[in-house]
Short mmCIF file of N, CA and C in Angstrom, two decimals:
data_model
loop_
_atom_site.label_atom_id
_atom_site.label_comp_id
_atom_site.label_asym_id
_atom_site.label_seq_id
_atom_site.Cartn_x
_atom_site.Cartn_y
_atom_site.Cartn_z
N MET A 1 50.60 -167.00 -93.62
CA MET A 1 49.17 -167.14 -93.84
C MET A 1 48.93 -167.25 -95.34
N TYR A 2 47.96 -168.06 -95.71
CA TYR A 2 47.64 -168.25 -97.12
C TYR A 2 46.43 -167.40 -97.48
N TYR A 3 46.48 -166.74 -98.61
CA TYR A 3 45.39 -165.87 -99.06
C TYR A 3 44.93 -166.29 -100.44
N GLU A 4 43.64 -166.15 -100.65
CA GLU A 4 43.04 -166.27 -101.98
C GLU A 4 42.81 -164.86 -102.49
N ASP A 5 42.72 -164.70 -103.81
CA ASP A 5 42.42 -163.38 -104.34
C ASP A 5 41.12 -162.81 -103.77
N SER A 6 40.16 -163.69 -103.46
CA SER A 6 38.87 -163.24 -102.93
C SER A 6 38.98 -162.69 -101.50
N ASP A 7 40.11 -162.95 -100.81
CA ASP A 7 40.29 -162.43 -99.45
C ASP A 7 40.54 -160.92 -99.44
N PHE A 8 40.97 -160.40 -100.57
CA PHE A 8 41.41 -159.01 -100.61
C PHE A 8 40.29 -158.05 -101.02
N LEU A 9 40.35 -156.85 -100.47
CA LEU A 9 39.37 -155.81 -100.72
C LEU A 9 40.00 -154.69 -101.53
N GLU A 10 39.20 -154.04 -102.34
CA GLU A 10 39.62 -152.79 -102.96
C GLU A 10 39.13 -151.68 -102.04
N THR A 11 40.05 -150.97 -101.43
CA THR A 11 39.68 -149.98 -100.41
C THR A 11 39.64 -148.55 -100.91
N ALA A 12 40.00 -148.32 -102.18
CA ALA A 12 40.10 -146.93 -102.63
C ALA A 12 39.34 -146.69 -103.93
N ASP A 13 38.33 -147.51 -104.24
CA ASP A 13 37.52 -147.19 -105.41
C ASP A 13 36.58 -146.04 -105.06
N SER A 14 35.94 -145.46 -106.06
CA SER A 14 35.15 -144.25 -105.82
C SER A 14 33.98 -144.50 -104.87
N GLU A 15 33.36 -145.66 -104.94
CA GLU A 15 32.24 -145.97 -104.04
C GLU A 15 32.71 -146.05 -102.59
N LYS A 16 33.83 -146.75 -102.34
CA LYS A 16 34.35 -146.87 -100.97
C LYS A 16 34.78 -145.50 -100.44
N LEU A 17 35.45 -144.72 -101.28
CA LEU A 17 35.88 -143.39 -100.83
C LEU A 17 34.70 -142.49 -100.49
N GLU A 18 33.61 -142.62 -101.24
CA GLU A 18 32.40 -141.85 -100.94
C GLU A 18 31.79 -142.30 -99.61
N GLN A 19 31.77 -143.61 -99.35
CA GLN A 19 31.26 -144.13 -98.08
C GLN A 19 32.10 -143.62 -96.91
N ILE A 20 33.42 -143.62 -97.09
CA ILE A 20 34.31 -143.12 -96.04
C ILE A 20 34.06 -141.63 -95.81
N ALA A 21 33.91 -140.87 -96.89
CA ALA A 21 33.65 -139.42 -96.76
C ALA A 21 32.36 -139.17 -96.00
N ARG A 22 31.33 -139.96 -96.30
CA ARG A 22 30.05 -139.81 -95.60
C ARG A 22 30.20 -140.12 -94.11
N ALA A 23 30.94 -141.19 -93.80
CA ALA A 23 31.18 -141.53 -92.39
C ALA A 23 31.94 -140.41 -91.68
N ARG A 24 32.91 -139.82 -92.36
CA ARG A 24 33.66 -138.70 -91.75
C ARG A 24 32.74 -137.51 -91.48
N GLU A 25 31.83 -137.23 -92.41
CA GLU A 25 30.87 -136.13 -92.19
C GLU A 25 30.00 -136.40 -90.97
N LEU A 26 29.49 -137.62 -90.87
CA LEU A 26 28.60 -137.95 -89.76
C LEU A 26 29.34 -137.98 -88.42
N THR A 27 30.56 -138.51 -88.40
CA THR A 27 31.30 -138.52 -87.13
C THR A 27 31.68 -137.10 -86.71
N ARG A 28 31.97 -136.25 -87.70
CA ARG A 28 32.24 -134.84 -87.36
C ARG A 28 30.98 -134.17 -86.81
N GLU A 29 29.84 -134.42 -87.46
CA GLU A 29 28.57 -133.86 -86.98
C GLU A 29 28.26 -134.37 -85.57
N TYR A 30 28.51 -135.64 -85.34
CA TYR A 30 28.28 -136.23 -84.02
C TYR A 30 29.19 -135.58 -82.98
N TYR A 31 30.45 -135.39 -83.33
CA TYR A 31 31.43 -134.78 -82.42
C TYR A 31 30.99 -133.38 -81.99
N PHE A 32 30.48 -132.59 -82.94
CA PHE A 32 30.11 -131.21 -82.64
C PHE A 32 28.66 -131.06 -82.15
N SER A 33 27.93 -132.16 -82.06
CA SER A 33 26.55 -132.06 -81.57
C SER A 33 26.55 -131.78 -80.06
N ASP A 34 25.48 -131.18 -79.59
CA ASP A 34 25.32 -130.88 -78.17
C ASP A 34 25.20 -132.19 -77.40
N TYR A 35 26.11 -132.41 -76.47
CA TYR A 35 26.14 -133.65 -75.70
C TYR A 35 24.81 -133.93 -74.99
N ARG A 36 24.10 -132.85 -74.64
CA ARG A 36 22.82 -133.00 -73.93
C ARG A 36 21.65 -133.32 -74.86
N ASP A 37 21.86 -133.17 -76.17
CA ASP A 37 20.79 -133.42 -77.15
C ASP A 37 20.83 -134.88 -77.58
N SER A 38 20.36 -135.74 -76.69
CA SER A 38 20.45 -137.19 -76.94
C SER A 38 19.62 -137.61 -78.15
N GLU A 39 18.53 -136.92 -78.41
CA GLU A 39 17.70 -137.27 -79.57
C GLU A 39 18.47 -137.03 -80.87
N ARG A 40 19.12 -135.90 -80.98
CA ARG A 40 19.90 -135.58 -82.19
C ARG A 40 21.09 -136.54 -82.33
N ARG A 41 21.79 -136.78 -81.23
CA ARG A 41 22.95 -137.68 -81.28
C ARG A 41 22.54 -139.09 -81.67
N ASP A 42 21.41 -139.55 -81.15
CA ASP A 42 20.91 -140.88 -81.51
C ASP A 42 20.57 -140.94 -83.00
N ALA A 43 19.97 -139.88 -83.52
CA ALA A 43 19.61 -139.83 -84.95
C ALA A 43 20.86 -139.91 -85.83
N ILE A 44 21.92 -139.24 -85.43
CA ILE A 44 23.17 -139.29 -86.20
C ILE A 44 23.74 -140.70 -86.18
N LEU A 45 23.76 -141.32 -85.00
CA LEU A 45 24.28 -142.70 -84.90
C LEU A 45 23.47 -143.65 -85.77
N ARG A 46 22.17 -143.46 -85.84
CA ARG A 46 21.33 -144.35 -86.65
C ARG A 46 21.59 -144.15 -88.14
N GLN A 47 22.03 -142.96 -88.54
CA GLN A 47 22.44 -142.74 -89.94
C GLN A 47 23.81 -143.36 -90.21
N LEU A 48 24.68 -143.28 -89.22
CA LEU A 48 26.07 -143.71 -89.38
C LEU A 48 26.24 -145.22 -89.32
N LEU A 49 25.65 -145.85 -88.32
CA LEU A 49 25.94 -147.26 -88.03
C LEU A 49 24.97 -148.20 -88.73
N GLY A 50 25.37 -149.47 -88.84
CA GLY A 50 24.51 -150.49 -89.44
C GLY A 50 23.25 -150.71 -88.63
N SER A 51 23.38 -150.75 -87.30
CA SER A 51 22.23 -150.78 -86.41
C SER A 51 22.67 -150.34 -85.02
N VAL A 52 21.71 -149.78 -84.28
CA VAL A 52 21.96 -149.29 -82.94
C VAL A 52 20.79 -149.71 -82.06
N GLY A 53 21.09 -150.40 -80.96
CA GLY A 53 20.05 -150.81 -80.02
C GLY A 53 19.60 -149.67 -79.14
N ASP A 54 18.89 -150.01 -78.08
CA ASP A 54 18.41 -149.03 -77.11
C ASP A 54 19.47 -148.79 -76.04
N ASN A 55 19.47 -147.58 -75.50
CA ASN A 55 20.36 -147.20 -74.40
C ASN A 55 21.83 -147.39 -74.78
N VAL A 56 22.20 -146.77 -75.90
CA VAL A 56 23.58 -146.81 -76.39
C VAL A 56 24.20 -145.43 -76.23
N ALA A 57 25.37 -145.39 -75.61
CA ALA A 57 26.11 -144.14 -75.44
C ALA A 57 27.49 -144.30 -76.07
N ILE A 58 27.75 -143.48 -77.07
CA ILE A 58 29.07 -143.46 -77.70
C ILE A 58 29.64 -142.08 -77.48
N ASP A 59 30.75 -142.02 -76.75
CA ASP A 59 31.35 -140.73 -76.42
C ASP A 59 32.22 -140.26 -77.59
N THR A 60 32.58 -138.99 -77.55
CA THR A 60 33.40 -138.42 -78.62
C THR A 60 34.78 -138.08 -78.08
N PRO A 61 35.77 -138.08 -78.96
CA PRO A 61 35.65 -138.40 -80.37
C PRO A 61 35.49 -139.90 -80.61
N PHE A 62 34.81 -140.23 -81.70
CA PHE A 62 34.62 -141.60 -82.17
C PHE A 62 34.99 -141.62 -83.64
N HIS A 63 35.78 -142.61 -84.03
CA HIS A 63 36.27 -142.69 -85.41
C HIS A 63 35.90 -144.04 -86.01
N CYS A 64 35.49 -144.04 -87.27
CA CYS A 64 35.27 -145.28 -88.01
C CYS A 64 35.46 -145.01 -89.49
N ASP A 65 35.62 -146.08 -90.26
CA ASP A 65 35.81 -145.91 -91.70
C ASP A 65 34.48 -145.80 -92.44
N TYR A 66 33.58 -146.74 -92.20
CA TYR A 66 32.32 -146.79 -92.94
C TYR A 66 31.10 -146.60 -92.05
N GLY A 67 31.16 -147.10 -90.83
CA GLY A 67 30.03 -147.01 -89.92
C GLY A 67 28.97 -148.05 -90.20
N LYS A 68 28.61 -148.22 -91.46
CA LYS A 68 27.52 -149.14 -91.82
C LYS A 68 27.82 -150.59 -91.48
N ASN A 69 29.08 -150.91 -91.22
CA ASN A 69 29.47 -152.28 -90.88
C ASN A 69 29.55 -152.50 -89.37
N ILE A 70 29.06 -151.54 -88.59
CA ILE A 70 29.09 -151.63 -87.12
C ILE A 70 27.66 -151.84 -86.62
N PHE A 71 27.47 -152.92 -85.86
CA PHE A 71 26.15 -153.29 -85.35
C PHE A 71 26.23 -153.36 -83.82
N VAL A 72 25.45 -152.51 -83.16
CA VAL A 72 25.55 -152.35 -81.71
C VAL A 72 24.24 -152.78 -81.06
N GLY A 73 24.34 -153.63 -80.02
CA GLY A 73 23.17 -154.11 -79.29
C GLY A 73 22.63 -153.09 -78.31
N ASN A 74 21.89 -153.57 -77.33
CA ASN A 74 21.28 -152.72 -76.30
C ASN A 74 22.21 -152.55 -75.10
N ASP A 75 22.06 -151.41 -74.42
CA ASP A 75 22.80 -151.14 -73.18
C ASP A 75 24.31 -151.24 -73.41
N VAL A 76 24.80 -150.40 -74.29
CA VAL A 76 26.22 -150.41 -74.66
C VAL A 76 26.82 -149.04 -74.39
N ILE A 77 28.01 -149.04 -73.81
CA ILE A 77 28.77 -147.80 -73.63
C ILE A 77 30.09 -147.95 -74.37
N ILE A 78 30.36 -146.98 -75.24
CA ILE A 78 31.64 -146.90 -75.93
C ILE A 78 32.24 -145.56 -75.52
N ASN A 79 33.31 -145.62 -74.76
CA ASN A 79 33.88 -144.41 -74.18
C ASN A 79 34.65 -143.61 -75.23
N MET A 80 35.27 -142.52 -74.81
CA MET A 80 35.87 -141.57 -75.74
C MET A 80 37.12 -142.10 -76.44
N ASN A 81 37.33 -141.56 -77.64
CA ASN A 81 38.53 -141.77 -78.45
C ASN A 81 38.70 -143.21 -78.92
N CYS A 82 37.59 -143.85 -79.28
CA CYS A 82 37.67 -145.20 -79.84
C CYS A 82 37.71 -145.12 -81.37
N THR A 83 38.42 -146.07 -81.97
CA THR A 83 38.57 -146.15 -83.42
C THR A 83 38.17 -147.54 -83.87
N PHE A 84 37.20 -147.61 -84.78
CA PHE A 84 36.72 -148.87 -85.33
C PHE A 84 36.98 -148.87 -86.84
N VAL A 85 37.89 -149.70 -87.29
CA VAL A 85 38.18 -149.84 -88.72
C VAL A 85 37.29 -150.96 -89.24
N ASP A 86 36.17 -150.59 -89.82
CA ASP A 86 35.09 -151.53 -90.11
C ASP A 86 34.98 -151.88 -91.60
N ASP A 87 36.08 -152.39 -92.17
CA ASP A 87 36.00 -152.89 -93.54
C ASP A 87 35.11 -154.13 -93.61
N LYS A 88 35.05 -154.90 -92.55
CA LYS A 88 34.10 -156.01 -92.38
C LYS A 88 33.26 -155.69 -91.15
N GLU A 89 32.32 -156.56 -90.84
CA GLU A 89 31.40 -156.29 -89.74
C GLU A 89 32.08 -156.31 -88.37
N ILE A 90 31.67 -155.36 -87.55
CA ILE A 90 31.97 -155.35 -86.12
C ILE A 90 30.63 -155.49 -85.42
N ARG A 91 30.44 -156.58 -84.71
CA ARG A 91 29.18 -156.85 -84.01
C ARG A 91 29.43 -156.76 -82.51
N ILE A 92 28.66 -155.90 -81.86
CA ILE A 92 28.78 -155.68 -80.42
C ILE A 92 27.46 -156.09 -79.79
N GLY A 93 27.51 -157.02 -78.84
CA GLY A 93 26.31 -157.56 -78.21
C GLY A 93 25.67 -156.60 -77.23
N ASN A 94 24.86 -157.14 -76.35
CA ASN A 94 24.13 -156.37 -75.34
C ASN A 94 24.95 -156.26 -74.05
N ARG A 95 24.74 -155.16 -73.33
CA ARG A 95 25.37 -154.90 -72.04
C ARG A 95 26.90 -154.98 -72.13
N VAL A 96 27.44 -154.28 -73.12
CA VAL A 96 28.88 -154.26 -73.36
C VAL A 96 29.45 -152.93 -72.93
N LEU A 97 30.60 -152.98 -72.28
CA LEU A 97 31.35 -151.78 -71.89
C LEU A 97 32.64 -151.76 -72.68
N ILE A 98 32.88 -150.68 -73.40
CA ILE A 98 34.13 -150.50 -74.14
C ILE A 98 34.76 -149.21 -73.63
N ALA A 99 35.92 -149.33 -73.01
CA ALA A 99 36.58 -148.20 -72.37
C ALA A 99 37.23 -147.26 -73.40
N SER A 100 37.84 -146.21 -72.92
CA SER A 100 38.49 -145.21 -73.78
C SER A 100 39.66 -145.80 -74.55
N ASN A 101 39.90 -145.23 -75.72
CA ASN A 101 41.08 -145.52 -76.55
C ASN A 101 41.13 -146.96 -77.05
N VAL A 102 39.98 -147.62 -77.15
CA VAL A 102 39.96 -148.97 -77.71
C VAL A 102 39.97 -148.87 -79.23
N GLN A 103 40.74 -149.74 -79.85
CA GLN A 103 40.84 -149.80 -81.30
C GLN A 103 40.41 -151.18 -81.76
N ILE A 104 39.48 -151.22 -82.71
CA ILE A 104 39.01 -152.49 -83.28
C ILE A 104 39.31 -152.45 -84.78
N TYR A 105 40.11 -153.39 -85.21
CA TYR A 105 40.53 -153.46 -86.62
C TYR A 105 39.97 -154.71 -87.27
N THR A 106 39.21 -154.54 -88.35
CA THR A 106 38.82 -155.71 -89.15
C THR A 106 39.75 -155.87 -90.34
N ALA A 107 40.52 -154.86 -90.66
CA ALA A 107 41.38 -154.88 -91.85
C ALA A 107 42.84 -154.99 -91.46
N SER A 108 43.60 -155.63 -92.33
CA SER A 108 45.04 -155.73 -92.16
C SER A 108 45.67 -155.95 -93.53
N HIS A 109 46.96 -156.19 -93.53
CA HIS A 109 47.71 -156.40 -94.77
C HIS A 109 48.61 -157.61 -94.59
N PRO A 110 48.89 -158.33 -95.66
CA PRO A 110 49.83 -159.44 -95.55
C PRO A 110 51.20 -158.97 -95.08
N VAL A 111 51.89 -159.83 -94.36
CA VAL A 111 53.20 -159.49 -93.80
C VAL A 111 54.27 -159.49 -94.89
N LEU A 112 54.27 -160.50 -95.74
CA LEU A 112 55.31 -160.60 -96.77
C LEU A 112 55.11 -159.53 -97.83
N PRO A 113 56.18 -158.80 -98.16
CA PRO A 113 56.03 -157.71 -99.13
C PRO A 113 55.50 -158.18 -100.48
N GLU A 114 55.90 -159.37 -100.92
CA GLU A 114 55.41 -159.85 -102.22
C GLU A 114 53.92 -160.15 -102.21
N GLU A 115 53.34 -160.38 -101.03
CA GLU A 115 51.89 -160.55 -100.92
C GLU A 115 51.19 -159.22 -100.65
N ARG A 116 51.86 -158.31 -99.99
CA ARG A 116 51.27 -157.03 -99.59
C ARG A 116 51.27 -156.01 -100.72
N LEU A 117 52.36 -155.96 -101.48
CA LEU A 117 52.53 -154.91 -102.50
C LEU A 117 52.13 -155.44 -103.87
N VAL A 118 51.57 -154.56 -104.69
CA VAL A 118 51.08 -154.94 -106.02
C VAL A 118 51.99 -154.32 -107.06
N GLU A 119 52.68 -155.17 -107.81
CA GLU A 119 53.48 -154.65 -108.92
C GLU A 119 52.57 -154.25 -110.05
N GLY A 120 52.90 -153.19 -110.73
CA GLY A 120 52.10 -152.72 -111.86
C GLY A 120 50.67 -152.42 -111.47
N TRP A 121 50.48 -151.84 -110.29
CA TRP A 121 49.15 -151.62 -109.74
C TRP A 121 48.35 -150.59 -110.50
N LYS A 122 48.99 -149.60 -111.10
CA LYS A 122 48.25 -148.53 -111.78
C LYS A 122 47.45 -149.12 -112.94
N GLY A 123 46.17 -148.80 -112.94
CA GLY A 123 45.28 -149.31 -113.97
C GLY A 123 44.61 -150.61 -113.57
N ARG A 124 45.22 -151.37 -112.66
CA ARG A 124 44.60 -152.63 -112.21
C ARG A 124 43.80 -152.43 -110.93
N GLN A 125 44.28 -151.58 -110.07
CA GLN A 125 43.56 -151.25 -108.84
C GLN A 125 43.99 -149.87 -108.40
N ASN A 126 43.33 -149.35 -107.36
CA ASN A 126 43.54 -147.96 -106.96
C ASN A 126 44.62 -147.77 -105.91
N THR A 127 45.17 -148.85 -105.38
CA THR A 127 46.21 -148.73 -104.37
C THR A 127 47.38 -149.66 -104.70
N PHE A 128 48.53 -149.37 -104.16
CA PHE A 128 49.73 -150.16 -104.41
C PHE A 128 49.89 -151.32 -103.43
N PHE A 129 48.92 -151.51 -102.56
CA PHE A 129 49.00 -152.56 -101.53
C PHE A 129 47.70 -153.34 -101.47
N ARG A 130 47.76 -154.52 -100.87
CA ARG A 130 46.57 -155.36 -100.69
C ARG A 130 46.10 -155.26 -99.23
N THR A 131 44.79 -155.27 -99.08
CA THR A 131 44.14 -155.26 -97.77
C THR A 131 43.19 -156.45 -97.70
N TYR A 132 43.23 -157.16 -96.58
CA TYR A 132 42.22 -158.18 -96.34
C TYR A 132 41.45 -157.79 -95.08
N ALA A 133 40.28 -158.39 -94.88
CA ALA A 133 39.47 -158.04 -93.72
C ALA A 133 38.72 -159.27 -93.22
N ARG A 134 38.56 -159.29 -91.90
CA ARG A 134 37.81 -160.35 -91.22
C ARG A 134 36.97 -159.71 -90.12
N PRO A 135 35.75 -160.21 -89.88
CA PRO A 135 34.87 -159.59 -88.89
C PRO A 135 35.36 -159.74 -87.46
N VAL A 136 34.87 -158.87 -86.59
CA VAL A 136 35.14 -158.93 -85.14
C VAL A 136 33.79 -159.01 -84.43
N ASP A 137 33.68 -159.95 -83.49
CA ASP A 137 32.45 -160.13 -82.72
C ASP A 137 32.74 -159.97 -81.23
N ILE A 138 31.93 -159.15 -80.58
CA ILE A 138 32.00 -158.97 -79.13
C ILE A 138 30.66 -159.43 -78.57
N SER A 139 30.69 -160.49 -77.78
CA SER A 139 29.46 -161.11 -77.28
C SER A 139 28.85 -160.29 -76.13
N ASP A 140 27.70 -160.74 -75.64
CA ASP A 140 26.99 -160.05 -74.56
C ASP A 140 27.81 -160.01 -73.27
N ASN A 141 27.61 -158.95 -72.50
CA ASN A 141 28.15 -158.78 -71.14
C ASN A 141 29.67 -158.68 -71.09
N VAL A 142 30.28 -158.24 -72.16
CA VAL A 142 31.74 -158.14 -72.23
C VAL A 142 32.18 -156.76 -71.77
N TRP A 143 33.35 -156.71 -71.14
CA TRP A 143 34.00 -155.44 -70.77
C TRP A 143 35.38 -155.44 -71.42
N ILE A 144 35.61 -154.45 -72.29
CA ILE A 144 36.90 -154.26 -72.95
C ILE A 144 37.59 -153.09 -72.25
N GLY A 145 38.74 -153.35 -71.62
CA GLY A 145 39.45 -152.32 -70.87
C GLY A 145 40.10 -151.27 -71.75
N GLY A 146 40.49 -150.17 -71.13
CA GLY A 146 41.07 -149.04 -71.83
C GLY A 146 42.31 -149.39 -72.63
N GLY A 147 42.40 -148.82 -73.82
CA GLY A 147 43.59 -148.96 -74.65
C GLY A 147 43.76 -150.31 -75.30
N CYS A 148 42.76 -151.15 -75.28
CA CYS A 148 42.88 -152.47 -75.92
C CYS A 148 42.84 -152.34 -77.44
N ILE A 149 43.47 -153.30 -78.09
CA ILE A 149 43.45 -153.40 -79.54
C ILE A 149 42.93 -154.78 -79.89
N LEU A 150 41.85 -154.82 -80.69
CA LEU A 150 41.28 -156.08 -81.17
C LEU A 150 41.60 -156.20 -82.65
N LEU A 151 42.23 -157.30 -83.02
CA LEU A 151 42.70 -157.49 -84.40
C LEU A 151 41.68 -158.28 -85.22
N PRO A 152 41.84 -158.28 -86.55
CA PRO A 152 40.85 -158.91 -87.44
C PRO A 152 40.55 -160.36 -87.08
N GLY A 153 39.25 -160.69 -87.14
CA GLY A 153 38.81 -162.06 -87.01
C GLY A 153 38.59 -162.57 -85.61
N VAL A 154 38.77 -161.73 -84.59
CA VAL A 154 38.63 -162.24 -83.22
C VAL A 154 37.18 -162.17 -82.75
N THR A 155 36.86 -163.08 -81.83
CA THR A 155 35.59 -163.08 -81.12
C THR A 155 35.90 -163.02 -79.63
N ILE A 156 35.17 -162.20 -78.91
CA ILE A 156 35.28 -162.14 -77.46
C ILE A 156 34.04 -162.83 -76.91
N GLY A 157 34.24 -163.91 -76.16
CA GLY A 157 33.13 -164.71 -75.65
C GLY A 157 32.33 -164.01 -74.58
N GLU A 158 31.11 -164.46 -74.41
CA GLU A 158 30.15 -163.89 -73.48
C GLU A 158 30.73 -163.78 -72.07
N ASN A 159 30.46 -162.64 -71.43
CA ASN A 159 30.82 -162.34 -70.03
C ASN A 159 32.30 -162.07 -69.79
N SER A 160 33.13 -162.15 -70.80
CA SER A 160 34.58 -162.03 -70.58
C SER A 160 35.02 -160.58 -70.40
N VAL A 161 36.18 -160.45 -69.76
CA VAL A 161 36.80 -159.15 -69.51
C VAL A 161 38.17 -159.17 -70.17
N ILE A 162 38.46 -158.12 -70.94
CA ILE A 162 39.77 -157.96 -71.56
C ILE A 162 40.48 -156.83 -70.82
N GLY A 163 41.61 -157.16 -70.18
CA GLY A 163 42.32 -156.20 -69.36
C GLY A 163 42.90 -155.04 -70.16
N ALA A 164 43.00 -153.90 -69.52
CA ALA A 164 43.48 -152.68 -70.16
C ALA A 164 44.81 -152.90 -70.85
N GLY A 165 44.94 -152.34 -72.04
CA GLY A 165 46.18 -152.38 -72.79
C GLY A 165 46.44 -153.67 -73.54
N SER A 166 45.51 -154.60 -73.52
CA SER A 166 45.72 -155.89 -74.17
C SER A 166 45.65 -155.78 -75.69
N VAL A 167 46.40 -156.64 -76.36
CA VAL A 167 46.34 -156.78 -77.81
C VAL A 167 45.76 -158.16 -78.09
N VAL A 168 44.53 -158.17 -78.60
CA VAL A 168 43.81 -159.42 -78.81
C VAL A 168 44.01 -159.87 -80.25
N ASN A 169 44.85 -160.89 -80.43
CA ASN A 169 45.13 -161.39 -81.77
C ASN A 169 44.51 -162.76 -82.02
N ARG A 170 43.85 -163.32 -81.01
CA ARG A 170 43.13 -164.59 -81.11
C ARG A 170 41.83 -164.48 -80.33
N SER A 171 40.86 -165.27 -80.71
CA SER A 171 39.57 -165.23 -80.01
C SER A 171 39.74 -165.60 -78.54
N VAL A 172 38.89 -165.01 -77.72
CA VAL A 172 38.90 -165.22 -76.28
C VAL A 172 37.60 -165.95 -75.91
N PRO A 173 37.68 -167.04 -75.13
CA PRO A 173 36.46 -167.79 -74.80
C PRO A 173 35.56 -167.03 -73.82
N ALA A 174 34.40 -167.59 -73.57
CA ALA A 174 33.44 -167.00 -72.64
C ALA A 174 33.92 -167.16 -71.20
N ASP A 175 33.39 -166.29 -70.33
CA ASP A 175 33.53 -166.42 -68.87
C ASP A 175 34.97 -166.41 -68.38
N CYS A 176 35.76 -165.46 -68.85
CA CYS A 176 37.14 -165.40 -68.39
C CYS A 176 37.64 -163.97 -68.32
N VAL A 177 38.82 -163.82 -67.70
CA VAL A 177 39.59 -162.59 -67.73
C VAL A 177 40.82 -162.88 -68.57
N ALA A 178 41.06 -162.05 -69.59
CA ALA A 178 42.21 -162.23 -70.46
C ALA A 178 42.95 -160.91 -70.55
N VAL A 179 44.28 -160.97 -70.49
CA VAL A 179 45.10 -159.75 -70.50
C VAL A 179 46.40 -160.00 -71.25
N GLY A 180 47.04 -158.91 -71.62
CA GLY A 180 48.41 -158.97 -72.11
C GLY A 180 48.57 -158.74 -73.60
N ASN A 181 49.84 -158.80 -74.00
CA ASN A 181 50.23 -158.67 -75.40
C ASN A 181 51.24 -159.77 -75.72
N PRO A 182 50.78 -160.84 -76.38
CA PRO A 182 49.42 -161.07 -76.84
C PRO A 182 48.49 -161.43 -75.69
N CYS A 183 47.21 -161.17 -75.88
CA CYS A 183 46.21 -161.41 -74.85
C CYS A 183 46.05 -162.90 -74.58
N ARG A 184 46.08 -163.25 -73.27
CA ARG A 184 45.92 -164.66 -72.85
C ARG A 184 44.95 -164.73 -71.69
N VAL A 185 44.25 -165.87 -71.61
CA VAL A 185 43.33 -166.09 -70.50
C VAL A 185 44.13 -166.22 -69.22
N MET A 186 43.76 -165.45 -68.21
CA MET A 186 44.42 -165.51 -66.90
C MET A 186 43.62 -166.37 -65.91
N ARG A 187 42.29 -166.29 -66.03
CA ARG A 187 41.45 -167.11 -65.16
C ARG A 187 40.05 -167.18 -65.73
N TYR A 188 39.35 -168.24 -65.35
CA TYR A 188 37.93 -168.41 -65.70
C TYR A 188 37.09 -168.08 -64.49
N PHE A 189 35.86 -167.64 -64.73
CA PHE A 189 34.94 -167.34 -63.63
C PHE A 189 34.39 -168.64 -63.08
N ASP A 190 34.35 -168.73 -61.76
CA ASP A 190 33.74 -169.88 -61.10
C ASP A 190 32.26 -169.58 -60.98
N ARG A 191 31.44 -170.27 -61.76
CA ARG A 191 29.99 -170.00 -61.82
C ARG A 191 29.19 -170.93 -60.91
N LYS A 192 29.86 -171.77 -60.10
CA LYS A 192 29.13 -172.76 -59.29
C LYS A 192 28.63 -172.18 -57.98
N GLY A 193 29.30 -171.12 -57.48
CA GLY A 193 29.00 -170.60 -56.16
C GLY A 193 27.75 -169.84 -56.08
#
């Protein structure tokens, strides 16, 4: 893969570390909040996330890096133990089901060590490695099965289902069932009947 210098993020400057610390505080507060106190839990999510629609349920534990880069539509369920690495935007549409243990990554690192590692990094940047990020989009009416991993830059098309345990390394079109590692379309929905 070819990278430009502009593709890379500085992930450990003081501003980013402060944003991460704030997200950790809010996710901890959310975790320890009374599950029955939906008003308080909703208020915490609205502080944490970029936007939250109506009728959103996010179970705990829930983990994210920044929170502010996560945008959630209406009628969304995110089950327990999900991790969203939101260095870039994660957009979740309306009427989306995300099962337990789903991981969504917008960030990654180059594979080749000469692209991943920074020689003489001290004084030039805060980390010895390079990170790039690409957004993840989940369209309306999608169901993401348990234990799925969505990698940087993927889009899940409207109405599609991602089978449990799948690793999604490429975008998935609308109106299909896709499964596996790597995730592949198994069938399309017949919408004529």
